[in-house]
Coordinates of C-alpha atoms in Angstrom, one line a residue:
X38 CA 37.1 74.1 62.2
X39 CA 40.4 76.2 61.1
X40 CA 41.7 78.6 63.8
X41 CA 41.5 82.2 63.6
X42 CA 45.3 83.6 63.3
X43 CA 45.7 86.2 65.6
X44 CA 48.5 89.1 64.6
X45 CA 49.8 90.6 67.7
X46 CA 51.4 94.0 68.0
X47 CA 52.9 93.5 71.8
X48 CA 56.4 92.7 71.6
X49 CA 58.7 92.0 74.6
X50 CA 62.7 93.6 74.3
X51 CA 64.6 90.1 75.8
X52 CA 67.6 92.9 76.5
X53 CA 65.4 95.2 78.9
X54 CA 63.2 92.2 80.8
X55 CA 64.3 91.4 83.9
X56 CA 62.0 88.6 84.6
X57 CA 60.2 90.3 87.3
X58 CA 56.6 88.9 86.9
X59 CA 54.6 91.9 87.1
X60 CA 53.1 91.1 83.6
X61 CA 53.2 87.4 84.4
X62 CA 50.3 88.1 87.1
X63 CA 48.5 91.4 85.4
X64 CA 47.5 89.2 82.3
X65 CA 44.0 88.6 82.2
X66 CA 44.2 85.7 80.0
X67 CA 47.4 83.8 82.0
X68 CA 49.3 84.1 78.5
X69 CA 52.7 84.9 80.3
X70 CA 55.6 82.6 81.5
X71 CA 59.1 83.5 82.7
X72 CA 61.4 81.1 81.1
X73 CA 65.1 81.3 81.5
X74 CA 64.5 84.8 82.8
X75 CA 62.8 86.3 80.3
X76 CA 58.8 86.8 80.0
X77 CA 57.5 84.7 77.0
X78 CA 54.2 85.6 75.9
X79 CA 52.0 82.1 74.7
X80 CA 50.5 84.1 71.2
X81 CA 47.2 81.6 70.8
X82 CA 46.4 83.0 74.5
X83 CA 47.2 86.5 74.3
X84 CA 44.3 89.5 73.0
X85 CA 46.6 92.3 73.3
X86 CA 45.2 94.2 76.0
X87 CA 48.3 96.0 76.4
X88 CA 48.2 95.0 80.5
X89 CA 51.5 93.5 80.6
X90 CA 53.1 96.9 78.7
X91 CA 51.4 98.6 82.0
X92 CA 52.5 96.4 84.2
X93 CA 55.9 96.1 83.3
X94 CA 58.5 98.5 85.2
X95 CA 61.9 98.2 82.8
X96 CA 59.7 99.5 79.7
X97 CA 60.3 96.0 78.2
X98 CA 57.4 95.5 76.6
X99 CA 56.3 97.8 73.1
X100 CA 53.6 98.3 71.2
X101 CA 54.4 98.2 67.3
X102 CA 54.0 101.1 64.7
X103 CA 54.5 102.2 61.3
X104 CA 57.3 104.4 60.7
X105 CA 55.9 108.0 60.6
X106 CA 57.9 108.9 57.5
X107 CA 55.6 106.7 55.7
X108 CA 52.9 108.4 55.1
X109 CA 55.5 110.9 52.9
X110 CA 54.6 107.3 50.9
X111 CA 51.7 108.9 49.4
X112 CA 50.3 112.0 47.7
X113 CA 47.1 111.9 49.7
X114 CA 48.1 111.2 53.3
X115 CA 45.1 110.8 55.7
X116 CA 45.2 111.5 59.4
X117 CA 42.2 109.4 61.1
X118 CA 41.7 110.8 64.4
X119 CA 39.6 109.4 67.4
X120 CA 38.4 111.9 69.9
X121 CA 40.4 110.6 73.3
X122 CA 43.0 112.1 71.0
X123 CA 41.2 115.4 71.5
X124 CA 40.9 114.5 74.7
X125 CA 44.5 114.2 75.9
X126 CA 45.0 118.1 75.3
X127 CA 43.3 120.7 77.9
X128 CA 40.4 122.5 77.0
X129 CA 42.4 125.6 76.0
X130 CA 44.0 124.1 73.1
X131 CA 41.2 124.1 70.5
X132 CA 40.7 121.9 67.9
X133 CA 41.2 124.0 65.0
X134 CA 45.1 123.8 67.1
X135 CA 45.3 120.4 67.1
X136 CA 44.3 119.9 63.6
X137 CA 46.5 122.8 61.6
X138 CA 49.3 120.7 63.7
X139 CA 49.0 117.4 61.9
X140 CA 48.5 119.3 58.5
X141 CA 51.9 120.4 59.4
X142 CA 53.3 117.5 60.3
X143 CA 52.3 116.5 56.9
X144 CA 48.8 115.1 56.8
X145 CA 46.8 116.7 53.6
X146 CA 43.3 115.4 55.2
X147 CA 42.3 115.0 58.4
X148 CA 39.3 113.3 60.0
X149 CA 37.1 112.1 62.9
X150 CA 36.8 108.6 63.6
X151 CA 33.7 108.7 65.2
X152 CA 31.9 110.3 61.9
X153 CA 29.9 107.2 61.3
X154 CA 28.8 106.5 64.6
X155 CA 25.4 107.0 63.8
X156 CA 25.0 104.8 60.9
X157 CA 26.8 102.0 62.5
X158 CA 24.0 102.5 65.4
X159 CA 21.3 102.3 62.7
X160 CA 23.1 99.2 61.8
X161 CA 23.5 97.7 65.1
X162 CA 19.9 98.0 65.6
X163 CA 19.1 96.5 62.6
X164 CA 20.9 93.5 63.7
X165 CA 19.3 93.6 67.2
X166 CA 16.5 93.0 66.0
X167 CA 17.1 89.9 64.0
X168 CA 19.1 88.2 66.8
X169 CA 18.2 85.0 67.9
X170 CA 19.9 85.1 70.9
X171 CA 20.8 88.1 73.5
X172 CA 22.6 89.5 75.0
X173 CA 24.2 90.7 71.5
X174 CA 27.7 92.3 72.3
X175 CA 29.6 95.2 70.9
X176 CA 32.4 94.9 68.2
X177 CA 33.6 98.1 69.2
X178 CA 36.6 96.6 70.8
X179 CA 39.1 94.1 69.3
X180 CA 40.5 93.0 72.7
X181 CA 37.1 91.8 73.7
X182 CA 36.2 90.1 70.2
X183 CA 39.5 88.2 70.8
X184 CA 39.0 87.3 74.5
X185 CA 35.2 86.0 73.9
X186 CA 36.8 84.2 70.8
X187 CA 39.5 82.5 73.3
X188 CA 37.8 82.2 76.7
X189 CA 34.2 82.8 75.7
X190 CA 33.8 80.9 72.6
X191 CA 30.1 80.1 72.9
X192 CA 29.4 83.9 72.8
X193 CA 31.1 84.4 69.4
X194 CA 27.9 84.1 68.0
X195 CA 26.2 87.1 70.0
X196 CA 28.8 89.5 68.3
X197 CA 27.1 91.8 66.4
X198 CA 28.8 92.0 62.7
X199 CA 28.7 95.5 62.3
X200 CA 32.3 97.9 61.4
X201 CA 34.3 99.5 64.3
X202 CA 34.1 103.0 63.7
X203 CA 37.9 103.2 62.4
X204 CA 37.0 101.0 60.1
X205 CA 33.7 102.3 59.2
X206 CA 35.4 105.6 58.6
X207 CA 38.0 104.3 56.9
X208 CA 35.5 103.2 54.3
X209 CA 33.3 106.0 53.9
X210 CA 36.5 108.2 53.4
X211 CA 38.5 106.4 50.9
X212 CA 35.7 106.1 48.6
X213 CA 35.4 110.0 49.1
X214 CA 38.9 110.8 48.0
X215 CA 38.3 108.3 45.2
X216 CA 35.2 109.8 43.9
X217 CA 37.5 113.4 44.4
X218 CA 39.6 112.3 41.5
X219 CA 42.5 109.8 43.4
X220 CA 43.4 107.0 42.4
X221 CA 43.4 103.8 45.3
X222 CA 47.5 104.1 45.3
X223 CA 47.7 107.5 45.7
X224 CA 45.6 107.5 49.0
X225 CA 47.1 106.6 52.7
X226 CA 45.2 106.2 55.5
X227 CA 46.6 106.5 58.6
X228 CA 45.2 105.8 62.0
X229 CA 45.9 107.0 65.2
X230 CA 45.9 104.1 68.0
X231 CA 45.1 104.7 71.3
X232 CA 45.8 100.7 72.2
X233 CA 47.9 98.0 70.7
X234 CA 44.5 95.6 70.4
X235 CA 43.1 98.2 67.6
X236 CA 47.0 97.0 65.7
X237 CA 46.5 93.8 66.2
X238 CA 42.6 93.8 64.7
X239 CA 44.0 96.4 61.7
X240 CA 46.9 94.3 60.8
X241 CA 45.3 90.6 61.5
X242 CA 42.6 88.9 59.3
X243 CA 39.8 88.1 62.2
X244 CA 36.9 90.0 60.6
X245 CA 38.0 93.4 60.9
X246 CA 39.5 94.0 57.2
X247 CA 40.3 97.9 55.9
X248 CA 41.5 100.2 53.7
X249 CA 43.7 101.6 56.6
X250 CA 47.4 101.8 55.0
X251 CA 49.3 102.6 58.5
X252 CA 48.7 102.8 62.3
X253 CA 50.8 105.9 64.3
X254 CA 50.5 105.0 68.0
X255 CA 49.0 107.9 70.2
X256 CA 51.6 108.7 72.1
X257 CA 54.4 109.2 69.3
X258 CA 51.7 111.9 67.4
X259 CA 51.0 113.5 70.7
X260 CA 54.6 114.8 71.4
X261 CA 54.8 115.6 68.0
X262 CA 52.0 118.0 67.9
X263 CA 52.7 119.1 71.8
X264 CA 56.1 120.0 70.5
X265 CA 54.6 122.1 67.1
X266 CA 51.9 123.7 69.9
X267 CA 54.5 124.8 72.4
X268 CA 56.6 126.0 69.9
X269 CA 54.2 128.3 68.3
X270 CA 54.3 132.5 68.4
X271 CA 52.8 134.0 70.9
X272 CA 49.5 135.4 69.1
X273 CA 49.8 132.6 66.3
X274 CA 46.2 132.2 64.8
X275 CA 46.0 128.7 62.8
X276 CA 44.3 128.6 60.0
X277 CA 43.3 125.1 58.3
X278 CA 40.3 123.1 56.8
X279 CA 38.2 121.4 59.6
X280 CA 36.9 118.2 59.3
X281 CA 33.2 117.9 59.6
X282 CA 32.3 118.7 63.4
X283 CA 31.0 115.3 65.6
X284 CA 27.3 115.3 67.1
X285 CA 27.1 115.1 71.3
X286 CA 26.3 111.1 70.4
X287 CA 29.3 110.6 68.0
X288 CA 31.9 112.4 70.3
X289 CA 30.9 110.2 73.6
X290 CA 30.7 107.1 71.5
X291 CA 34.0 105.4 72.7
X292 CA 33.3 106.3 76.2
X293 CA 32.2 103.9 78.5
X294 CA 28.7 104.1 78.0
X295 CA 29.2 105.7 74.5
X296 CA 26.4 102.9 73.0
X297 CA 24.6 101.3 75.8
X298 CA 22.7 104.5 76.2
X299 CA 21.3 104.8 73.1
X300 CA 19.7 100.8 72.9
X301 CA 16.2 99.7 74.4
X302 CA 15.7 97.4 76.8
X303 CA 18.2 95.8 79.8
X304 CA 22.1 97.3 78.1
X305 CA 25.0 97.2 80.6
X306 CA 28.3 98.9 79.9
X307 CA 31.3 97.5 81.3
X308 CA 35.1 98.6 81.4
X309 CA 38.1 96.8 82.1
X310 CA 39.2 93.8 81.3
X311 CA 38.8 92.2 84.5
X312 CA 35.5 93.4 85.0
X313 CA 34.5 92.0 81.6
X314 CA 35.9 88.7 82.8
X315 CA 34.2 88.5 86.0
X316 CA 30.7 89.5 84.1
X317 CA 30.7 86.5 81.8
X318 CA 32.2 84.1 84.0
X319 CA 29.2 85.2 85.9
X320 CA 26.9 85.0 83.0
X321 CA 28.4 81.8 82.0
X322 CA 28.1 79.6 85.9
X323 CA 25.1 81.0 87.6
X324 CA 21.8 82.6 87.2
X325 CA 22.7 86.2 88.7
X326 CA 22.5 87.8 85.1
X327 CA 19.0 87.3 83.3
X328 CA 17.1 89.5 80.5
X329 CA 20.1 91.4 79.2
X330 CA 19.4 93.0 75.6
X331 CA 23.1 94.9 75.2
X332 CA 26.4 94.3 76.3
X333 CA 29.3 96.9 75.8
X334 CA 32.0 95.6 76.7
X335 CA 35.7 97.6 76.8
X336 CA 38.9 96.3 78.0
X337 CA 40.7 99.6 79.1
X338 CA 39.6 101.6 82.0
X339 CA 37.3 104.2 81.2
X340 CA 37.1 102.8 77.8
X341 CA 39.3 104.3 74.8
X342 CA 40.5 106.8 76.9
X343 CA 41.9 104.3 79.6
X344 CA 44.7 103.2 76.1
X345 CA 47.9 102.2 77.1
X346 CA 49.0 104.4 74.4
X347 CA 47.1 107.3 75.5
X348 CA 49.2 110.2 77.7
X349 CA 46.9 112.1 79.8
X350 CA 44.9 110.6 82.6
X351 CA 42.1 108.8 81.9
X352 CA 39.3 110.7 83.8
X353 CA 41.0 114.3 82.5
X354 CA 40.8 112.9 78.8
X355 CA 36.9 111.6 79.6
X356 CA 36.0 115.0 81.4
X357 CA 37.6 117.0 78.2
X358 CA 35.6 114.9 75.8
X359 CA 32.6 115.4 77.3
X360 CA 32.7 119.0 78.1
X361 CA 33.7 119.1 74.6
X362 CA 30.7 117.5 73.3
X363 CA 28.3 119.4 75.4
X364 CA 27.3 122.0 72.7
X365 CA 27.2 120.0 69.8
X366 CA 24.7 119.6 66.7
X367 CA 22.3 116.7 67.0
X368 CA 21.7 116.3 63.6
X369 CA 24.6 113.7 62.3
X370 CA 26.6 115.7 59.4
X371 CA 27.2 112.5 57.2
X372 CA 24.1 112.9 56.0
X373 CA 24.2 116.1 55.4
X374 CA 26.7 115.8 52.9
X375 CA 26.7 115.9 49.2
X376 CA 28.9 112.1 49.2
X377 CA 25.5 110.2 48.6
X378 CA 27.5 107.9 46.7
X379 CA 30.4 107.5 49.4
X380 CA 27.0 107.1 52.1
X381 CA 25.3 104.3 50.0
X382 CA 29.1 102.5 49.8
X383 CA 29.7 102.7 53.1
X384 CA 25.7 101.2 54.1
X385 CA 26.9 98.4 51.5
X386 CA 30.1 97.8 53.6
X387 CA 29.3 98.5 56.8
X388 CA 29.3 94.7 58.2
X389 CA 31.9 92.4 59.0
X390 CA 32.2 88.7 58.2
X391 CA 31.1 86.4 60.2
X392 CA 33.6 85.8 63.3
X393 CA 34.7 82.3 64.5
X394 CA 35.5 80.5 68.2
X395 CA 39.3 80.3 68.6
X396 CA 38.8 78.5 72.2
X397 CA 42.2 78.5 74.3
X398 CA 42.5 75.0 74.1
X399 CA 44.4 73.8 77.5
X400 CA 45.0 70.5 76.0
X401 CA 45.0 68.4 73.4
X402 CA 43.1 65.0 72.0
X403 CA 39.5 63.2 72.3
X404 CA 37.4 64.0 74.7
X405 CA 38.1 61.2 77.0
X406 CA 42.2 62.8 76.7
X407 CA 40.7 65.8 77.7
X408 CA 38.9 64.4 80.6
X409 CA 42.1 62.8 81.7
X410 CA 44.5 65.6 81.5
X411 CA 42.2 67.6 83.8
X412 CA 41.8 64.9 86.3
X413 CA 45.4 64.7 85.9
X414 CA 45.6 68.5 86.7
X415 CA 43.0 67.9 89.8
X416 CA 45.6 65.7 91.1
X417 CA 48.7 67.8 91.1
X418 CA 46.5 70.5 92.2
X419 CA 46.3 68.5 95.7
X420 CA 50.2 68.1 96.3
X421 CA 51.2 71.7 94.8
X422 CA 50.5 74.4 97.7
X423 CA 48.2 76.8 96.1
X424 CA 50.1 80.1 97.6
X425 CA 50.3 81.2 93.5
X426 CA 53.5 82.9 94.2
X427 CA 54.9 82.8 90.6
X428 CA 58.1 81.9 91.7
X429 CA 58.0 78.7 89.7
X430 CA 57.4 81.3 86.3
X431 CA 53.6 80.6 86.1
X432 CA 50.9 83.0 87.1
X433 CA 49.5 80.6 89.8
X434 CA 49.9 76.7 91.2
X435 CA 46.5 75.7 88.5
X436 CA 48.3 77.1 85.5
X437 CA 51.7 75.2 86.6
X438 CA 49.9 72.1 87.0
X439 CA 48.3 72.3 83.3
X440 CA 51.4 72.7 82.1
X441 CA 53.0 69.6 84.1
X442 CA 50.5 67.7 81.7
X443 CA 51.1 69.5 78.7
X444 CA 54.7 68.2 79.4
X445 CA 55.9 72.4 79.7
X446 CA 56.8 72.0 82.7
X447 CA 57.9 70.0 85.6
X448 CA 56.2 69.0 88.7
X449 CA 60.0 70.1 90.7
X450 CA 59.8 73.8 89.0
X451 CA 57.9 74.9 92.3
X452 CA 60.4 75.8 95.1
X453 CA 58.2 74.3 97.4
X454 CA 58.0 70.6 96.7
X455 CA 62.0 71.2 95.4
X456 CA 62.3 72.0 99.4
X457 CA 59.9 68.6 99.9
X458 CA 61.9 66.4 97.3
X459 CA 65.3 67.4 98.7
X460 CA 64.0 66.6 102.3
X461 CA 63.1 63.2 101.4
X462 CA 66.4 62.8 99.6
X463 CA 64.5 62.7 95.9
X464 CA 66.5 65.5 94.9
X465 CA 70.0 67.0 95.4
X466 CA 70.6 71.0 95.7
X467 CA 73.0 70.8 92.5
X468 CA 69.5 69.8 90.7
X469 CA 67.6 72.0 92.6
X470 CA 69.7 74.7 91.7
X471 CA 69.7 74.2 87.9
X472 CA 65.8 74.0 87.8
X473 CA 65.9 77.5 89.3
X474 CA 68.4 78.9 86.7
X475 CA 66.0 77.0 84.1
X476 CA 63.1 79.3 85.1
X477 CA 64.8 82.4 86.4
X478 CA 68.6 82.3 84.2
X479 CA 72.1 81.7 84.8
X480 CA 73.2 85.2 86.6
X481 CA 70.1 85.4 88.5
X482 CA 71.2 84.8 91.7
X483 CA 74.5 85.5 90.9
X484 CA 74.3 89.5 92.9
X485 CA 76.8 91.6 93.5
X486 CA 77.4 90.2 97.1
X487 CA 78.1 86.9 96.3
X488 CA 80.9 88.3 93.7
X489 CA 82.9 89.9 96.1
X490 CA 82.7 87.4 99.1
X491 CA 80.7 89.9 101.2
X492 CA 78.6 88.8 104.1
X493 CA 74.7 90.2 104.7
X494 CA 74.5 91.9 107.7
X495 CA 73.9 90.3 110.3
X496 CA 76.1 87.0 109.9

């Protein structure tokens, strides 16, 4: 079977990383390694989750975008705005605020992402009810498609194929403008990202194809429009088109429990990655989960609005949106509308393709290799000391040891059996030495104190 290629939007600034390990032991899916003092990130392993950019204390690690000026690209530029977005301004900035900002910024059209909630609901149902197999799983987030696809293969199959809501949107609304009269080259969507996973989906080719032109991370548009807001006359009244309003429903769905709630049966609704991890390795080894219908699963705390490219706190942006929604419309406005043939396109569109397993393949060969690289593994696992330290620049002793067989790395990178190796006379200190500066770099240990001859205190 041919691998999935996976884009990636994480990338890692060698000039600012220190090689400190904090996002060496936050990643979920043990994708980092410090090699020669830098953190490398291992692409086939990584799902973008955007942990190690949180993790990391020098600011090393970014999160890619499109220029802003590029949607000046385009006569009919197209803001596509999630509601944690919304959410990351307090409830005294109204929306009519927020949006007359981005139209000056530029935008000529703005729009909620969430608009087609409802029919991807209809859709997901649909789809419920022809599965074979549950518990079917959200497609809502793209870090979670990725990570079953790597870790979880034999759930790929329990995905349901149905359009994320960018997408979904996306769709609907760019056969609205074309039906207005533009033409396909005139239009520019752009979409507002709230993580770097959403990126990576937008910009790869694992099921989650669009008409989306550009992707502005959330944090860049929120200063700008903080900055046009605070800036503003006392007494300034905007005036500007609104998009349609969201339904209670379409406004809480990418909050934890934005879907679960509105499925039959056993649904659970889980956040964070970690969480998500321990749930299927659960569901996976032991009998402790039975008769689940629904699984929606999110990688980020508190869901969309837990982003590491969001700006307020996460349980501020959730309270917002939900106050927000409280007096809302039940009645879905996309059907409503007068774009009957926009709403018949987008029921014609509204699945994905058929996603594959892209299993994180520890090692290579036959079976019988396989079986005797991890027996291998077992083996080094009794002599190294299990005190996953990382100072070896491997998350933990099991990871170290796989990559001992995948000929990565050496049994004498940990500074513990160095320590045994020298004591046994199997290893001099000038060796020692260099394996540390092959891990950690040249000028690591080379501090200011040792420069200048000085003494620590004390000797």
């Amino acid at each position: 079977m041919e691998k999935t290629k996976f884009y990636h939007a994480l990338r890692i600034d060698k000039d600012r990383c220190i090689g400190c390990t904090h996002c060496m032991t936050k990643c979920p899916t043990r994708a980092v390694r410090i090699r020669d003092g830098k953190a490398v990130i291992r692409k086939d392993w990584c799902v973008d989750c955007g942990e190690c950019l949180k993790a990391c204390p020098t600011e090393a690690i970014s999160v890619e975008q499109d220029d802003f000026q590029k949607i000046f690209g385009y006569e009919c530029r197209v803001a596509l705005v999630p509601t944690v977005f919304i959410g990351q301004f307090s409830k005294y900035t109204t929306e009519e605020e927020i949006f007359s900002a981005l139209y000056e910024l530029g935008f000529t059209h703005v729009y909620q992402v969430e608009f087609t909630a409802d029919m991807i609901h209809r859709e997901m149902l649909r789809q419920m009810e022809l599965a074979e197999e549950k518990p079917v799983i959200s497609s809502f987030c793209p870090a979670i498609v990725r990570l079953i696809q790597i870790r979880f293969p034999a759930l790929v199959d329990n995905i349901l194929l149905v359009k994320s809501p960018v997408n979904a949107t996306a769709t609907y609304y760019h056969q609205v403008l074309t039906e207005e009269g533009y033409k396909p080259e005139q239009i520019g969507l752009f979409y507002v990202t709230p993580c770097a996973a959403k990126i990576a989906a937008l910009k790869g080719e694992d099921g989650y194809s669009s008409t989306i032109n550009g992707v502005i991370n959330m944090d860049t548009l929120y200063n700008k429009v903080y900055h046009i807001l605070q800036n503003r006359p006392k007494g300034y009244k905007p005036e500007c088109v609104l998009p349609p309003a969201l339904t209670k429903k379409e406004m809480r769905w990418s909050q934890t429990g934005g879907e679960a709630k509105h499925f039959s049966g056993r649904c659970l609704a889980i956040d964070e990655i970690h969480n998500v991890i321990d749930f299927l390795e659960r569901m996976e080894t032991t009998n402790e989960v039975r008769n689940v219908d629904f699984l929606e699963l999110r990688a980020c705390d508190r869901s969309c609005a837990g982003g590491v490219l969001a700006v307020a706190n996460r349980f501020l942006t959730s309270e917002r949106i939900m106050k927000r929604s409280m007096k809302r419309d039940k009645a879905p406005l996309i059907y409503a509308s007068e774009r009957f043939g926009a709403l018949a396109y987008l029921k014609q569109h509204i699945t994905i393709r058929p996603l594959h397993p892209n299993p994180k393949l520890l090692f290579d060969g036959n079976i019988e290799e396989v079986l005797k690289k991890m027996e291998q593994v077992r083996r080094l696992m009794c002599y190294l000391p299990g005190i996953d330290c990382g100072a070896c620049g491997n998350p933990n002793c099991q990871s170290l040891a796989e990559d001992i067989v995948r000929h990565e790395a050496q049994f004498s990178d940990c500074v513990f059996m160095q320590r045994n190796m020298e004591k046994h006379g199997k290893l001099d200190q000038e060796h020692a030495f260099r394996l540390i500066e092959k891990t950690w770099g040249k000028d690591r240990l080379n501090k200011d104190c040792y420069k200048k001859g000085a003494k620590y205190e004390g000797q």
